[in-house]
Coordinates of C-alpha atoms in Angstrom, one line a residue:
Chain A
X1088 CA 75.0 36.9 -6.7
X1089 CA 73.9 39.2 -4.0
X1090 CA 70.4 38.6 -5.1
X1091 CA 70.4 34.8 -5.1
X1092 CA 71.8 34.9 -1.5
X1093 CA 69.1 36.9 -0.5
X1094 CA 66.6 34.7 -2.0
X1095 CA 68.0 31.7 -0.3
X1096 CA 68.0 33.3 3.2
X1097 CA 64.4 34.3 2.7
X1098 CA 63.6 30.7 1.6
X1099 CA 65.3 29.6 4.9
X1100 CA 63.4 31.7 6.9
X1101 CA 60.2 30.9 5.3
X1102 CA 60.8 27.1 5.6
X1103 CA 61.8 27.5 9.4
X1104 CA 58.5 29.1 9.9
X1105 CA 56.8 26.3 8.0
X1106 CA 58.8 23.8 10.1
X1107 CA 57.3 25.3 13.4
X1108 CA 53.9 25.7 12.1
X1109 CA 53.6 22.0 11.0
X1110 CA 55.0 20.7 14.1
X1111 CA 53.3 22.5 16.8
X1112 CA 50.2 21.2 18.7
X1113 CA 47.3 23.3 18.3
X1114 CA 44.0 23.3 20.4
X1115 CA 42.4 20.6 18.1
X1116 CA 45.2 18.3 18.4
X1117 CA 45.4 18.6 22.3
X1118 CA 41.5 18.0 22.3
X1119 CA 42.3 14.8 20.2
X1120 CA 44.8 13.6 22.7
X1121 CA 42.4 14.4 25.6
X1122 CA 39.6 12.5 23.9
X1123 CA 41.8 9.5 23.2
X1124 CA 42.9 9.5 26.7
X1125 CA 39.5 9.4 28.2
X1126 CA 38.6 6.7 25.6
X1127 CA 41.6 4.5 26.7
X1128 CA 40.8 5.3 30.5
X1129 CA 37.1 4.0 30.1
X1130 CA 38.2 0.8 28.3
X1131 CA 41.0 0.2 30.7
X1132 CA 38.4 0.4 33.7
X1133 CA 36.0 -2.0 32.1
X1134 CA 38.6 -4.5 31.1
X1135 CA 39.8 -4.5 34.8
X1136 CA 36.3 -4.7 36.1
X1137 CA 35.4 -7.6 33.9
X1138 CA 38.9 -9.4 34.4
X1139 CA 38.8 -9.2 38.0
X1140 CA 35.2 -10.5 38.1
X1141 CA 36.1 -13.4 35.9
X1142 CA 39.0 -14.1 38.4
X1143 CA 37.1 -13.7 41.5
X1144 CA 34.4 -16.0 40.4
X1145 CA 36.8 -18.7 38.9
X1146 CA 39.1 -18.6 42.0
X1147 CA 36.0 -18.7 44.5
X1148 CA 34.3 -21.4 42.1
X1149 CA 37.2 -23.6 42.1
X1150 CA 37.7 -23.5 45.8
X1151 CA 35.3 -26.3 46.3
X1152 CA 37.5 -28.5 44.3
X1153 CA 41.1 -27.1 45.6
X1154 CA 40.3 -26.5 49.2
X1155 CA 37.4 -28.7 50.2
X1156 CA 38.7 -31.6 47.7
X1157 CA 35.4 -32.3 46.5
X1158 CA 35.7 -34.2 43.0
X1159 CA 34.7 -32.3 40.0
X1160 CA 32.8 -35.5 38.9
X1161 CA 31.0 -35.9 42.0
X1162 CA 29.9 -32.2 41.8
X1163 CA 28.7 -32.5 38.2
X1164 CA 27.1 -35.9 38.5
X1165 CA 26.0 -36.2 42.0
X1166 CA 22.3 -35.9 42.9
X1167 CA 22.4 -35.0 46.6
X1168 CA 22.6 -31.4 47.5
X1169 CA 23.0 -30.9 51.2
X1170 CA 26.0 -28.6 51.5
X1171 CA 25.8 -28.5 55.3
X1172 CA 26.5 -32.2 55.3
X1173 CA 29.2 -32.0 52.8
X1174 CA 27.1 -33.4 50.0
X1175 CA 27.3 -31.1 47.0
X1176 CA 25.7 -33.0 43.8
X1177 CA 24.8 -30.3 41.6
X1178 CA 23.2 -32.3 38.8
X1179 CA 19.6 -31.6 40.0
X1180 CA 20.1 -27.8 39.5
X1181 CA 21.9 -28.4 36.2
X1182 CA 19.2 -30.5 34.9
X1183 CA 16.7 -28.0 36.2
X1184 CA 18.3 -25.3 34.4
X1185 CA 18.5 -26.9 31.1
X1186 CA 15.1 -28.2 31.4
X1187 CA 13.4 -24.8 32.0
X1188 CA 15.8 -23.2 29.3
X1189 CA 15.1 -25.7 26.5
X1190 CA 11.3 -26.1 27.2
X1191 CA 11.0 -22.3 27.4
X1192 CA 12.8 -21.8 24.1
X1193 CA 11.0 -24.8 22.3
X1194 CA 7.6 -23.3 23.3
X1195 CA 8.4 -19.7 22.8
X1196 CA 10.2 -20.1 19.2
X1197 CA 7.2 -20.9 17.2
X1198 CA 5.1 -18.1 18.8
X1199 CA 8.0 -15.6 18.5
X1200 CA 8.7 -16.6 14.7
X1201 CA 4.9 -16.6 13.9
X1202 CA 4.5 -13.1 15.5
X1203 CA 7.6 -11.8 13.8
X1204 CA 6.4 -13.0 10.4
X1205 CA 2.9 -11.3 11.0
X1206 CA 4.8 -8.2 11.9
X1207 CA 7.0 -7.9 8.9
X1208 CA 5.4 -9.6 6.0
X1209 CA 1.5 -10.0 6.8
X1210 CA 0.8 -6.7 8.5
X1211 CA 3.8 -4.6 8.4
X1212 CA 2.0 -1.2 9.5
X1213 CA 0.1 -2.9 12.4
X1214 CA 3.3 -4.6 13.3
X1215 CA 5.3 -1.4 13.5
X1216 CA 2.6 0.7 15.2
X1217 CA 0.9 -1.7 17.5
X1218 CA 2.7 -4.9 18.1
X1219 CA 6.3 -3.3 18.3
X1220 CA 5.6 -1.1 21.2
X1221 CA 3.5 -3.8 23.0
X1222 CA 6.7 -6.1 22.6
X1223 CA 9.0 -3.6 23.8
X1224 CA 7.1 -2.9 26.9
X1225 CA 7.0 -6.7 27.6
X1226 CA 11.0 -6.7 27.5
X1227 CA 10.9 -3.8 30.1
X1228 CA 8.8 -5.5 32.7
X1229 CA 10.9 -6.2 35.7
X1230 CA 11.4 -10.1 36.3
X1231 CA 9.8 -9.7 39.7
X1232 CA 6.7 -8.8 38.4
X1233 CA 6.7 -11.9 36.0
X1234 CA 7.4 -14.0 39.2
X1235 CA 4.8 -12.4 41.0
X1236 CA 2.2 -13.1 38.1
X1237 CA 3.5 -16.7 37.8
X1238 CA 3.1 -17.0 41.8
X1239 CA -0.4 -15.6 41.8
X1240 CA -1.8 -17.2 38.5
X1241 CA 0.4 -19.9 37.1
X1242 CA 0.9 -21.8 40.1
X1243 CA -2.6 -21.9 41.3
X1244 CA -3.6 -22.8 37.8
X1245 CA -1.2 -25.7 37.4
X1246 CA -2.3 -27.0 40.9
X1247 CA -5.8 -26.9 39.7
X1248 CA -5.0 -28.6 36.5
X1249 CA -2.6 -31.5 37.3
X1250 CA -2.7 -31.3 41.2
X1251 CA 0.3 -31.3 43.6
X1252 CA 1.6 -28.0 44.8
X1253 CA 1.7 -26.3 41.3
X1254 CA 5.4 -25.5 41.8
X1255 CA 7.7 -26.9 39.4
X1256 CA 9.3 -27.1 36.1
X1257 CA 6.2 -26.5 34.2
X1258 CA 5.2 -23.5 35.9
X1259 CA 8.8 -21.9 35.5
X1260 CA 8.8 -23.0 31.7
X1261 CA 5.4 -21.1 31.5
X1262 CA 6.8 -18.0 33.2
X1263 CA 10.1 -18.0 31.2
X1264 CA 8.2 -18.5 27.9
X1265 CA 6.5 -15.2 28.6
X1266 CA 9.7 -13.6 29.6
X1267 CA 12.0 -14.7 26.4
X1268 CA 9.0 -14.3 24.0
X1269 CA 9.5 -10.6 23.4
X1270 CA 13.3 -11.0 23.4
X1271 CA 13.1 -13.8 20.6
X1272 CA 10.3 -11.8 18.8
X1273 CA 12.2 -8.4 18.4
X1274 CA 15.4 -10.1 17.4
X1275 CA 13.7 -12.3 14.8
X1276 CA 11.7 -9.2 13.5
X1277 CA 15.1 -7.6 13.0
X1278 CA 16.4 -10.3 11.1
X1279 CA 13.5 -10.8 8.9
X1280 CA 13.6 -7.0 8.1
X1281 CA 17.3 -7.3 7.2
X1282 CA 16.4 -10.0 4.4
X1283 CA 17.2 -8.0 1.2
X1284 CA 13.7 -7.0 -0.5
X1285 CA 15.0 -8.0 -3.8
X1286 CA 14.9 -11.7 -2.7
X1287 CA 11.0 -11.3 -1.9
X1288 CA 10.6 -9.6 -5.2
X1289 CA 12.3 -12.3 -7.2
X1290 CA 10.4 -14.8 -5.5
X1291 CA 7.2 -13.4 -6.2
X1292 CA 7.9 -12.6 -9.8
X1293 CA 8.6 -16.2 -10.3
X1294 CA 5.0 -17.0 -9.3
X1295 CA 5.8 -18.3 -5.6
X1296 CA 3.0 -17.7 -3.4
X1297 CA 3.4 -15.5 -0.3
X1298 CA 3.5 -18.3 1.9
X1299 CA 6.2 -20.0 -0.4
X1300 CA 8.1 -16.9 -0.4
X1301 CA 8.2 -16.5 3.3
X1302 CA 9.0 -20.2 4.2
X1303 CA 11.6 -21.0 1.5
X1304 CA 13.2 -17.6 0.9
X1305 CA 12.7 -15.2 3.5
X1306 CA 12.9 -17.6 6.6
X1307 CA 15.7 -19.4 5.0
X1308 CA 17.9 -16.4 4.6
X1309 CA 17.1 -15.2 8.1
X1310 CA 17.8 -18.4 9.9
X1311 CA 21.2 -17.6 11.3
X1312 CA 19.4 -14.2 12.8
X1313 CA 16.6 -16.4 14.1
X1314 CA 19.1 -18.9 15.7
X1315 CA 20.8 -16.1 17.3
X1316 CA 17.5 -14.7 18.5
X1317 CA 16.6 -18.0 20.2
X1318 CA 20.1 -18.5 21.8
X1319 CA 19.8 -14.8 23.4
X1320 CA 16.3 -16.1 24.5
X1321 CA 18.1 -19.1 26.0
X1322 CA 20.8 -17.2 27.8
X1323 CA 18.1 -15.0 29.5
X1324 CA 16.1 -17.9 30.4
X1325 CA 19.1 -19.7 31.8
X1326 CA 20.3 -16.6 33.7
X1327 CA 16.8 -15.7 35.1
X1328 CA 16.8 -16.0 38.9
X1329 CA 14.0 -14.4 40.7
X1330 CA 10.9 -15.1 38.6
X1331 CA 12.0 -18.9 38.3
X1332 CA 12.6 -18.9 42.1
X1333 CA 9.2 -17.7 42.7
X1334 CA 7.5 -20.5 40.9
X1335 CA 9.9 -23.5 40.8
X1336 CA 9.4 -24.7 44.3
X1337 CA 13.2 -24.7 45.1
X1338 CA 13.6 -28.4 46.1
X1339 CA 17.1 -29.4 45.3
X1340 CA 16.4 -32.9 44.3
X1341 CA 16.4 -34.7 40.9
X1342 CA 13.3 -33.4 39.0
X1343 CA 11.0 -36.7 38.3
X1344 CA 8.5 -34.9 36.4
X1345 CA 7.5 -31.5 35.3
X1346 CA 5.1 -30.8 38.1
X1347 CA 7.0 -31.5 41.2
X1348 CA 9.1 -28.9 43.0
X1349 CA 12.7 -28.4 41.4
X1350 CA 15.4 -26.0 41.3
X1351 CA 17.8 -24.4 38.8
X1352 CA 21.3 -23.1 39.5
X1353 CA 20.1 -19.5 39.8
X1354 CA 17.2 -20.4 42.2
X1355 CA 19.6 -22.3 44.3
X1356 CA 22.0 -19.4 44.3
X1357 CA 19.4 -16.8 45.4
X1358 CA 17.8 -19.1 48.0
X1359 CA 21.1 -20.4 49.6
X1360 CA 23.0 -17.1 49.3
X1361 CA 22.1 -15.6 52.8
X1362 CA 22.7 -18.8 54.8
X1363 CA 26.2 -19.4 54.2
X1364 CA 29.5 -18.2 55.8
X1365 CA 32.3 -17.1 53.7
X1366 CA 35.1 -19.5 53.1
X1367 CA 33.1 -22.6 54.1
X1368 CA 32.1 -25.4 51.9
X1369 CA 28.4 -24.4 51.6
X1370 CA 29.6 -20.9 50.5
X1371 CA 32.2 -22.4 48.0
X1372 CA 29.7 -24.6 46.6
X1373 CA 27.4 -21.5 45.6
X1374 CA 30.2 -20.1 44.0
X1375 CA 30.9 -23.3 41.9
X1376 CA 27.1 -23.0 40.8
X1377 CA 28.0 -19.4 39.8
X1378 CA 31.0 -20.4 37.8
X1379 CA 28.8 -22.8 36.0
X1380 CA 26.4 -19.9 35.1
X1381 CA 29.4 -17.9 33.9
X1382 CA 30.7 -20.8 31.8
X1383 CA 27.3 -21.2 30.2
X1384 CA 26.8 -17.5 29.4
X1385 CA 30.4 -17.7 27.7
X1386 CA 29.2 -20.7 25.9
X1387 CA 26.1 -19.0 24.7
X1388 CA 28.2 -15.9 23.5
X1389 CA 30.6 -18.2 21.7
X1390 CA 27.5 -19.9 20.0
X1391 CA 26.1 -16.6 18.7
X1392 CA 29.5 -15.5 17.3
X1393 CA 29.9 -18.9 15.6
X1394 CA 26.6 -18.7 14.0
X1395 CA 27.2 -15.2 13.0
X1396 CA 30.3 -16.2 11.1
X1397 CA 28.6 -19.2 9.6
X1398 CA 25.9 -17.1 8.4
X1399 CA 28.3 -14.6 6.7
X1400 CA 30.2 -17.4 5.0
X1401 CA 26.9 -18.9 3.7
X1402 CA 25.7 -15.6 2.3
X1403 CA 29.0 -14.4 1.0
X1404 CA 30.4 -17.5 -0.5
Chain B
X1040 CA 13.9 23.8 -16.6
X1041 CA 12.3 21.0 -18.4
X1042 CA 10.6 22.2 -21.5
X1043 CA 7.0 22.0 -21.6
X1044 CA 5.6 19.6 -24.0
X1045 CA 1.9 19.0 -24.7
X1046 CA 0.5 15.8 -23.7
X1047 CA -2.5 16.3 -26.3
X1048 CA -0.1 15.5 -29.3
X1049 CA 0.7 11.8 -29.1
X1050 CA 1.5 9.2 -31.8
X1051 CA 0.6 5.7 -30.4
X1052 CA 0.3 3.2 -32.9
X1053 CA -2.4 0.4 -32.8
X1054 CA -2.2 -2.9 -34.4
X1055 CA -4.6 -4.3 -36.9
X1056 CA -6.6 -7.4 -36.2
X1057 CA -4.3 -9.8 -37.9
X1058 CA -1.2 -9.1 -35.6
X1059 CA -1.5 -11.4 -32.8
X1060 CA -0.8 -9.5 -29.5
X1061 CA 0.9 -11.2 -26.4
X1062 CA -0.7 -8.5 -24.3
X1063 CA -2.5 -5.3 -24.4
X1064 CA -3.4 -2.6 -22.0
X1065 CA -6.5 -0.3 -22.0
X1066 CA -6.6 2.9 -20.1
X1067 CA -4.0 1.5 -17.6
X1068 CA -3.5 4.4 -14.9
X1069 CA -1.3 4.0 -11.8
X1070 CA -1.5 6.0 -8.6
X1071 CA 0.8 6.1 -5.7
X1072 CA -1.4 7.4 -3.3
X1073 CA -2.3 10.8 -4.6
X1074 CA 0.5 10.8 -7.1
X1075 CA -0.8 10.2 -10.6
X1076 CA 2.2 8.2 -11.9
X1077 CA 0.8 6.7 -15.2
X1078 CA -2.0 8.1 -17.3
X1079 CA -4.0 6.1 -19.6
X1080 CA -1.6 3.9 -21.4
X1081 CA -3.1 2.0 -24.3
X1082 CA -0.3 -0.3 -25.7
X1083 CA -0.4 -3.6 -27.5
X1084 CA 2.7 -5.9 -27.5
X1085 CA 3.2 -8.2 -30.7
X1086 CA 4.0 -11.8 -30.2
X1087 CA 7.6 -12.8 -30.5
X1088 CA 8.9 -9.4 -30.6
X1089 CA 11.0 -7.3 -28.4
X1090 CA 9.2 -4.2 -27.5
X1091 CA 11.3 -1.5 -25.6
X1092 CA 10.0 1.2 -23.2
X1093 CA 12.1 4.1 -23.1
X1094 CA 11.9 7.5 -21.4
X1095 CA 13.6 9.6 -18.7
X1096 CA 13.6 8.7 -15.0
X1097 CA 10.4 9.0 -13.5
X1098 CA 8.6 8.8 -16.8
X1099 CA 6.5 5.9 -15.4
X1100 CA 8.0 3.3 -17.6
X1101 CA 9.0 0.9 -14.8
X1102 CA 5.8 1.5 -13.0
X1103 CA 4.0 0.4 -16.1
X1104 CA 6.0 -2.6 -16.6
X1105 CA 5.5 -3.6 -13.0
X1106 CA 1.9 -3.2 -13.4
X1107 CA 1.7 -5.9 -16.2
X1108 CA 2.4 -8.9 -14.0
X1109 CA 0.8 -7.4 -10.9
X1110 CA 4.0 -6.7 -9.1
X1111 CA 2.6 -3.3 -8.2
X1112 CA -0.2 -5.1 -5.7
X1113 CA 0.0 -3.6 -2.4
X1114 CA 2.2 -0.8 -3.5
X1115 CA 0.2 1.3 -6.0
X1116 CA -3.3 1.4 -7.3
X1117 CA -3.7 0.2 -10.9
X1118 CA -6.7 1.0 -12.8
X1119 CA -7.8 -0.2 -16.3
X1120 CA -7.6 -3.2 -18.2
X1121 CA -4.6 -5.6 -18.9
X1122 CA -5.6 -8.1 -21.6
X1123 CA -3.9 -11.3 -21.8
X1124 CA -5.4 -14.3 -23.7
X1125 CA -8.7 -12.3 -23.5
X1126 CA -8.8 -12.2 -19.9
X1127 CA -8.4 -8.8 -18.1
X1128 CA -5.8 -9.7 -15.6
X1129 CA -6.1 -6.5 -13.6
X1130 CA -9.3 -7.6 -12.0
X1131 CA -9.0 -8.5 -8.2
X1132 CA -10.2 -12.0 -8.4
X1133 CA -7.5 -13.5 -10.8
X1134 CA -4.8 -15.7 -9.5
X1135 CA -1.8 -13.5 -9.4
X1136 CA 0.6 -16.2 -8.8
X1137 CA -0.6 -17.9 -11.9
X1138 CA -0.3 -14.7 -13.8
X1139 CA 3.4 -14.5 -12.8
X1140 CA 4.2 -17.9 -13.9
X1141 CA 3.1 -16.8 -17.4
X1142 CA 4.5 -13.5 -17.2
X1143 CA 8.0 -13.6 -15.8
X1144 CA 10.0 -10.6 -14.8
X1145 CA 13.7 -9.8 -14.6
X1146 CA 14.8 -6.9 -12.3
X1147 CA 17.1 -3.9 -12.7
X1148 CA 19.7 -5.4 -10.1
X1149 CA 20.6 -8.9 -10.8
X1150 CA 18.8 -10.7 -7.6
X1151 CA 19.7 -14.2 -7.5
X1152 CA 18.9 -16.0 -4.2
X1153 CA 21.9 -17.0 -1.8
X1154 CA 21.5 -20.4 -3.1
X1155 CA 23.4 -22.5 -5.7
X1156 CA 23.0 -22.0 -9.3
X1157 CA 21.0 -25.1 -9.6
X1158 CA 18.7 -24.2 -6.6
X1159 CA 17.9 -20.8 -8.0
X1160 CA 16.5 -22.5 -11.1
X1161 CA 14.7 -25.2 -9.4
X1162 CA 13.2 -23.1 -6.7
X1163 CA 10.2 -21.9 -8.6
X1164 CA 9.7 -25.2 -10.5
X1165 CA 9.4 -26.8 -6.9
X1166 CA 7.2 -24.1 -5.7
X1167 CA 5.0 -24.9 -8.5
X1168 CA 4.8 -28.5 -8.0
X1169 CA 7.2 -29.9 -10.4
X1170 CA 9.2 -32.7 -8.5
X1171 CA 10.6 -35.2 -10.9
X1172 CA 14.4 -35.4 -10.7
X1173 CA 14.8 -35.8 -14.3
X1174 CA 12.4 -33.1 -15.3
X1175 CA 14.2 -30.4 -13.1
X1176 CA 17.5 -31.5 -14.4
X1177 CA 16.2 -30.9 -18.0
X1178 CA 14.9 -27.8 -17.1
X1179 CA 17.9 -26.5 -15.4
X1180 CA 19.9 -27.4 -18.6
X1181 CA 17.5 -26.0 -21.2
X1182 CA 16.9 -22.8 -19.4
X1183 CA 20.7 -22.1 -18.8
X1184 CA 21.2 -22.9 -22.6
X1185 CA 18.3 -20.3 -23.3
X1186 CA 20.0 -17.8 -21.4
X1187 CA 23.4 -18.5 -22.8
X1188 CA 24.8 -19.3 -19.5
X1189 CA 25.2 -23.3 -19.7
X1190 CA 28.8 -23.4 -21.1
X1191 CA 30.0 -21.0 -18.3
X1192 CA 28.4 -22.9 -15.5
X1193 CA 27.7 -26.4 -16.5
X1194 CA 30.6 -27.8 -14.1
X1195 CA 29.8 -25.5 -11.3
X1196 CA 25.8 -25.8 -10.9
X1197 CA 26.2 -26.4 -7.2
X1198 CA 28.2 -23.4 -6.6
X1199 CA 26.7 -20.3 -5.0
X1200 CA 24.9 -18.0 -7.6
X1201 CA 26.5 -15.0 -5.7
X1202 CA 29.9 -16.1 -7.0
X1203 CA 29.1 -15.3 -10.5
X1204 CA 29.8 -12.0 -12.1
X1205 CA 27.1 -9.4 -12.5
X1206 CA 26.3 -10.4 -16.2
X1207 CA 26.2 -14.0 -15.3
X1208 CA 23.9 -13.5 -12.4
X1209 CA 21.5 -11.3 -14.7
X1210 CA 21.6 -14.2 -17.1
X1211 CA 21.0 -16.4 -14.4
X1212 CA 17.9 -14.5 -13.5
X1213 CA 16.6 -14.7 -17.1
X1214 CA 17.3 -18.4 -17.1
X1215 CA 15.4 -18.7 -13.8
X1216 CA 12.4 -16.8 -15.4
X1217 CA 12.3 -18.9 -18.5
X1218 CA 12.6 -22.1 -16.7
X1219 CA 9.0 -21.5 -15.7
X1220 CA 8.4 -21.5 -19.7
X1221 CA 6.4 -18.2 -19.6
X1222 CA 4.7 -16.4 -22.5
X1223 CA 5.9 -13.1 -21.8
X1224 CA 9.1 -11.9 -20.3
X1225 CA 9.3 -8.3 -18.5
X1226 CA 12.7 -6.9 -18.3
X1227 CA 13.3 -3.8 -16.1
X1228 CA 16.4 -2.1 -17.1
X1229 CA 18.2 -5.6 -17.1
X1230 CA 21.7 -4.1 -18.2
X1231 CA 21.7 -1.0 -16.2
X1232 CA 24.2 -2.6 -13.5
X1233 CA 26.3 -4.4 -16.1
X1234 CA 29.5 -3.6 -18.1
X1235 CA 29.4 -3.4 -21.8
X1236 CA 30.5 -6.9 -22.6
X1237 CA 28.0 -8.5 -20.3
X1238 CA 25.4 -6.0 -21.8
X1239 CA 26.2 -7.4 -25.4
X1240 CA 25.8 -11.0 -24.1
X1241 CA 22.3 -10.3 -22.3
X1242 CA 21.2 -8.5 -25.7
X1243 CA 22.3 -11.5 -27.7
X1244 CA 20.4 -13.8 -25.4
X1245 CA 17.3 -11.5 -25.6
X1246 CA 17.5 -11.5 -29.6
X1247 CA 17.5 -15.3 -29.4
X1248 CA 14.9 -15.7 -26.9
X1249 CA 12.3 -13.5 -28.8
X1250 CA 11.8 -16.8 -31.1
X1251 CA 10.1 -18.2 -28.2
X1252 CA 9.0 -15.4 -26.0
X1253 CA 7.3 -12.1 -26.2
X1254 CA 9.5 -9.6 -24.5
X1255 CA 9.0 -6.1 -23.0
X1256 CA 12.1 -4.4 -21.9
X1257 CA 12.4 -1.1 -20.0
X1258 CA 15.7 0.7 -20.7
X1259 CA 17.7 3.8 -20.1
X1260 CA 19.8 3.0 -23.1
X1261 CA 18.6 4.3 -26.3
X1262 CA 21.1 2.4 -28.4
X1263 CA 19.9 -0.5 -26.6
X1264 CA 16.5 0.1 -27.7
X1265 CA 17.5 0.5 -31.2
X1266 CA 19.7 -2.5 -31.2
X1267 CA 17.3 -4.9 -29.8
X1268 CA 13.7 -3.9 -30.0
X1269 CA 11.1 -4.0 -33.1
X1270 CA 8.7 -1.7 -31.4
X1271 CA 9.5 1.1 -29.3
X1272 CA 7.2 3.1 -26.9
X1273 CA 8.4 6.6 -25.4
X1274 CA 7.3 7.6 -21.9
X1275 CA 7.4 11.2 -20.7
X1276 CA 6.2 12.1 -17.2
X1277 CA 3.6 9.4 -16.8
X1278 CA 2.4 9.7 -20.5
X1279 CA 2.9 7.2 -23.5
X1280 CA 4.0 9.8 -26.1
X1281 CA 4.9 8.1 -28.9
X1282 CA 4.5 4.3 -30.0
X1283 CA 5.9 3.3 -33.2
X1284 CA 8.3 0.7 -34.9
X1285 CA 11.7 1.0 -33.5
X1286 CA 13.2 2.1 -36.9
X1287 CA 10.6 4.9 -37.3
X1288 CA 11.1 6.3 -34.0
X1289 CA 14.9 6.6 -34.3
X1290 CA 14.8 7.8 -37.9
X1291 CA 11.8 9.7 -38.1
X1292 CA 10.2 10.6 -34.7
X1293 CA 6.6 11.8 -34.9
X1294 CA 6.3 14.3 -32.5
X1295 CA 8.8 17.2 -31.1
X1296 CA 9.2 15.5 -27.6
X1297 CA 10.5 12.2 -29.0
X1298 CA 12.5 14.2 -31.4
X1299 CA 14.3 16.1 -28.6
X1300 CA 14.6 13.0 -26.4
X1301 CA 16.4 10.9 -28.9
X1302 CA 18.7 13.6 -30.1
X1303 CA 19.8 14.5 -26.7
X1304 CA 18.3 18.0 -26.5
X1305 CA 15.7 17.4 -24.0
X1306 CA 14.6 19.9 -21.3

């Protein structure tokens, strides 16, 4: 009896000890809290910054319609851009932006896909050792340099070739083509490399030629990735301001052809930004242009996500 | 430590002239850069029989198999001769695409394309210029029947091939190969990713297919070799050590290394 009691007591004491040991915080757990805290803080700050930027641009951008009582339809469809006189038809810039973006993407995509196929399928070694660094270098060149080259080379060339001033959509397209080419190429290369090797082997073992394998199996299964690459390229082209501003001519009029001066949303923003007074219609109108840019970039993002999802469905169905 | 076996003592059968061979290799050697992966393989493969290539990992059997339809091009250097219908198809100027139409291959991992079942089979046919809708339909049906898959998929030909089970996918890969109506079918460990029931189905399919095709199969599974093959070659560290009728190899191996391998007391 005596002994059992003793044992019980001892057990109690032990279990008490364990209770304390298993509940106390150690150095490791404290570090855990700190790490988590820092991480939450960072994400909190970023969310705050993004949210306030969205709110700021949106509130400023819609002031044109709420304070200055310009109708949204007139803003989107009007072709007369003279904010000083109260005319803010943004259609010329919208058309200009879309024109250079699509034209650059259409011209760049075949070159990018061709280069990517060369780098992954035809000559993977040279692709990795020579072309990859070259293309990565192209990505890193600042846009002002592209614009400068455009101004010094492309514009005079166009002037010589087709007459006029040389400034215009075609010059902007050319500069943007060079700028988006590396973006589309690198991303296409990634998506081609991600195609499982066994697809290629299966196709070759069936007697398909290399070209048939590339065109019908590899490109097919890389299509979602290539589309994403093109959209990223378009997003870059749509948002590019400086280089475009330097070569497009900055005339806020409806573009009648590819070789007369025009303007884009971004080029109009950079051109007009210094000349307006905060709170006035010309200033608010620029914010509205910025809002369109923001919405477009959201749209491009959503498109990329949509394609990624569809691609997954297709491969995993 | 792996036991040292002499590479001098080999037992490789040759076939008399009255046995017609689907393929034959002569002094076939394979190099991966400086690595000599396959030494002097002289093997003949009788028509309409299943020949099994067995051996441990790294013995060179898959390397050898992949050389037979030139899948090692750009990967390894293959020297020696590969006779097929009296032509050395290891010469650089032969049309490798044409070779692969006649010598089909099925891989270790089932690798159907991310397309429908029908598209998987039609793909290679279209790539080779067969366009008639009726003919394509017919080939899909006959090849799926040949691979013993037709009854399971005939109502869902337009479903994604990736939705099939592993065993079904592998039989689809076999169907895809035989849709090209090849002479020879090379299979590189076709059952190693499959469960026993699927394995049995694939084996039954192969036994049926040997009536029309000559089959060469690489396998890790000695029971499988014993079950399906008529001839059996044992590879060891890049050498063909023994090549005999399967019954002989498993009941009366000719040399010590084969004896040790098949009895499991290897190394």
